[in-house]
XYZ file of C-alpha atoms in Angstrom:
224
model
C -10.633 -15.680 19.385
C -11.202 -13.385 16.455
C -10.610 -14.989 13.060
C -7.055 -13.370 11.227
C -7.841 -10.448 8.656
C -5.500 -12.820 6.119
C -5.214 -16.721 7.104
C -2.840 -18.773 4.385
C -2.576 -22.186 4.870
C -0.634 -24.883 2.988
C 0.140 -22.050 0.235
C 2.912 -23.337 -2.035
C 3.838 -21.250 -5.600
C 6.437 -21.987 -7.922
C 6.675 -20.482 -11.190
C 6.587 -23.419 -13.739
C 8.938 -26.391 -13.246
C 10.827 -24.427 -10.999
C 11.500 -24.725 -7.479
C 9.076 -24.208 -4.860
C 9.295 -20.109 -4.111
C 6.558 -19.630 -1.744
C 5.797 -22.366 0.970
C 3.814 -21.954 3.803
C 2.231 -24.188 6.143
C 0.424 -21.009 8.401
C 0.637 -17.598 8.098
C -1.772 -15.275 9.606
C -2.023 -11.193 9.638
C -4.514 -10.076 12.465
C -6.939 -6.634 11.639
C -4.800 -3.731 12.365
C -1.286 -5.305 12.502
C 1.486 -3.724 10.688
C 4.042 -5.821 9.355
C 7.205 -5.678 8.025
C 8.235 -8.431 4.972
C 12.253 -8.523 4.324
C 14.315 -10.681 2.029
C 16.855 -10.981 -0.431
C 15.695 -10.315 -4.493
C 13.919 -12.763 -5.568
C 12.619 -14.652 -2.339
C 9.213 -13.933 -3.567
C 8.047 -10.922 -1.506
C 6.023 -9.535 -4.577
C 4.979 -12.792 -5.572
C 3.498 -13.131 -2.002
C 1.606 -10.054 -2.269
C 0.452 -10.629 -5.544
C -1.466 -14.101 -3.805
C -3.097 -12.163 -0.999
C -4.319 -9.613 -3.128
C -5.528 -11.880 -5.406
C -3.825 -10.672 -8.741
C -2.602 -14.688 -8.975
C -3.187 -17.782 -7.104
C -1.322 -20.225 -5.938
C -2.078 -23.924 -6.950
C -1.802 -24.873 -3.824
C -3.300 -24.447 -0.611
C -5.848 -21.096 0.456
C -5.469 -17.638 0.496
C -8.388 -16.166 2.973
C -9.075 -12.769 3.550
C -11.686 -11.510 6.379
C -12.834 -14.863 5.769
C -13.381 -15.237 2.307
C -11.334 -18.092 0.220
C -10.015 -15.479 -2.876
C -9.810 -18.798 -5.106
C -13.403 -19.465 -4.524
C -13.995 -16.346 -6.313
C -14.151 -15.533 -10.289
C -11.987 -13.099 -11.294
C -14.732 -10.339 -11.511
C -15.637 -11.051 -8.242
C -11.821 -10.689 -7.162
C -11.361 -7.567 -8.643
C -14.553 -6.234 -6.749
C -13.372 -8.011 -3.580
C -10.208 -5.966 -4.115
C -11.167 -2.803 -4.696
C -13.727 -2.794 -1.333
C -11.168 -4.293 0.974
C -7.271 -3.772 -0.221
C -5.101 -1.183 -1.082
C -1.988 -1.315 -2.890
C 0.811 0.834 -3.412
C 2.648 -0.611 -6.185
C 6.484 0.075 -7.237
C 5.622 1.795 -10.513
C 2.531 3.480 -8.695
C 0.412 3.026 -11.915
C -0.420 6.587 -11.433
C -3.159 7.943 -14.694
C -0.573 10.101 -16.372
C -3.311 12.581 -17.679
C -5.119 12.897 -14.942
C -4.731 15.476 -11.711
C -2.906 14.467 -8.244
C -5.892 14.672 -6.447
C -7.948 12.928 -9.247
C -5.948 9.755 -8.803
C -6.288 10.003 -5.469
C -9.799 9.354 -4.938
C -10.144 7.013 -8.538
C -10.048 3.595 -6.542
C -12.624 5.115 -3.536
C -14.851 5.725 -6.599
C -14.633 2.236 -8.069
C -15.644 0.951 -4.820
C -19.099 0.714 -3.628
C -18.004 -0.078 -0.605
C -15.119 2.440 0.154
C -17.671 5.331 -1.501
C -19.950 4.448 1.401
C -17.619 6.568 3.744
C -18.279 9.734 1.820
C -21.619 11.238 1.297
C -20.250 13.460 -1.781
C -17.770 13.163 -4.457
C -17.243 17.016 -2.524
C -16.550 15.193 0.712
C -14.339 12.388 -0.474
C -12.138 14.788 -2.385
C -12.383 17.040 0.411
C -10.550 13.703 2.650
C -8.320 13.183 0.164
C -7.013 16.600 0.528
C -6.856 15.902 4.257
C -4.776 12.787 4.080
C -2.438 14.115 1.694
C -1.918 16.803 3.435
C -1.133 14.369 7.043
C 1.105 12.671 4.298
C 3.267 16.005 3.826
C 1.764 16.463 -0.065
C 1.393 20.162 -0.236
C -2.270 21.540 -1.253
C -0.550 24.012 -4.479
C 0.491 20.038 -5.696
C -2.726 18.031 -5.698
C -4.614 19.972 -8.539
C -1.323 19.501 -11.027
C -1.358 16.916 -13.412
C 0.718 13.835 -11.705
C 3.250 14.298 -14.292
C 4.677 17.517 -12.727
C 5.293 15.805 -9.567
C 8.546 14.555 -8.046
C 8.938 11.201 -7.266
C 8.373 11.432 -3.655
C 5.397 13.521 -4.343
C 3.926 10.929 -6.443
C 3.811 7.760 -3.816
C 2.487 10.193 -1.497
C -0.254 10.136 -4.165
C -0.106 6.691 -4.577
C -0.480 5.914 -0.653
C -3.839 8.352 -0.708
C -5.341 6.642 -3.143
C -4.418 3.065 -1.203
C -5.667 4.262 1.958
C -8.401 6.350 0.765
C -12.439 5.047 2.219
C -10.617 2.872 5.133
C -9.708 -0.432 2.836
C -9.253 -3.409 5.735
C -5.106 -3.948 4.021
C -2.657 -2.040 2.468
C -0.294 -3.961 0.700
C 2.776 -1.427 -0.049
C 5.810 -2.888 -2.397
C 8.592 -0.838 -1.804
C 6.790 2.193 -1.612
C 9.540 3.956 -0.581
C 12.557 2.387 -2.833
C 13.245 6.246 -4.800
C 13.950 8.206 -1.303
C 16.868 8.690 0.719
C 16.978 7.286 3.801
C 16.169 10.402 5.628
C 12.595 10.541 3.786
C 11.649 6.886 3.375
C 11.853 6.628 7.136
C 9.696 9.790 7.405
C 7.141 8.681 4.853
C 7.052 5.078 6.162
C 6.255 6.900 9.641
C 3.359 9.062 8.270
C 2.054 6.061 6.642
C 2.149 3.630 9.201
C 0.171 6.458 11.512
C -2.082 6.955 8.849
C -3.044 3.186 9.015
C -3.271 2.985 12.427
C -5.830 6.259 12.612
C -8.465 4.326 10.540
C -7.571 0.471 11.438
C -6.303 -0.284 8.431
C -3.672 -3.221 8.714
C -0.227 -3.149 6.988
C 2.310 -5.420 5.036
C 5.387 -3.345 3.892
C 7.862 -4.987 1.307
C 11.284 -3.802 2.098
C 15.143 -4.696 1.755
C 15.587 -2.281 4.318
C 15.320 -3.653 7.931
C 15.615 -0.349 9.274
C 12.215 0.153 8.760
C 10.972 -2.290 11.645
C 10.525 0.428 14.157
C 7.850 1.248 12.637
C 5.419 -1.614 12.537
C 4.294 -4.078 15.164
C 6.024 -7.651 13.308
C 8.672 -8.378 11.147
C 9.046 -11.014 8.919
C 12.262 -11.980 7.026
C 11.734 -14.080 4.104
C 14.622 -16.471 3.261
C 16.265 -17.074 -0.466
């Protein structure tokens, strides 16, 4: 049987002396799964991101992806590990204010030596990001504005290129859709969950809403 794309096992996080938040015995996320994470505020759904991706560890237990223990790692090496194999879609979007949609779009692809691989061009890789943006309902006249022009909805759309961009093996989305009516988060949760599944990229979605299941393959409710 294939080894899981993200294995955790005996992961337990706390912050300080306070009670346990995160504790899991086994928890696996196979290559190309979708899945949807639900909880009440404060369960530790961003916390639990934040471990796989490797922005903190736990002091307990291991947090593997494709194989790889992140804690064995140095932090350098994390961040590269990162950037080749994860992309994240953060609540704030951490979007560079003075640079152009379509800029941001393909700035993580181009910190990656790995993800750059994909493209033979800078030409070609901007050229895809156009392409995805445009699967993602971002309309061309928006990508060559500066991001600080765009609507909110117009701006995770950015945000999710940039994830997805050069085929990373996870996207890790936190609320990505928290500003949008109901009407268009279910939309853009449905374009992004297709766009996954075109280039085998697996999935976790953070979410209050439930509603949202239909979408992915798993879901996963998180308890206070």
């Amino acid at each position: 049987m294939k080894a899981p794309l993200v294995d955790l096992h005996r992961l337990q996080f706390s912050y300080g002396m306070h009670e346990t938040l995160i504790n899991l015995e086994s928890w696996q996320l196979q290559e190309g799964e979708q899945l949807l994470v639900s909880g009440p505020s404060g369960c530790g759904k961003s916390t639990l991101l934040a471990l796989i991706a490797g922005l903190m560890l736990a002091p307990q237990g291991a947090v593997k992806l494709l194989g790889t223990d992140l804690a064995s790692l140095s932090a350098a090496q994390r961040d590269r590990f990162r950037a080749d194999h994860i992309g994240v879609v953060f609540q704030q979007f951490n979007l560079i204010p003075y640079l152009s949609a379509l800029d941001n779009m393909v700035l993580a692809c181009r910190l990656s030596s790995r993800r750059r691989q994909a493209f033979q061009s800078l030409t070609l890789m901007r050229k895809a990001a156009s392409e995805m943006a445009a699967s993602l309902d971002l309309e061309a006249s928006a990508i060559e504005r500066p991001v600080t022009q765009l609507s909110i909805g117009q701006q995770q759309r950015v945000a999710a290129v940039r994830a997805l961009l050069g085929g990373p093996a996870l996207l890790l989305a936190d609320e990505p859709s928290s500003a949008l009516d109901a009407a268009r988060e279910s939309q853009l949760i449905d374009l992004l969950s297709q766009q996954c599944r075109r280039q085998g990229t697996a999935l976790i979605l953070v979410s209050h809403h439930e509603a949202l299941e239909k979408h992915v393959d798993r879901h996963w409710r998180m308890a206070a």
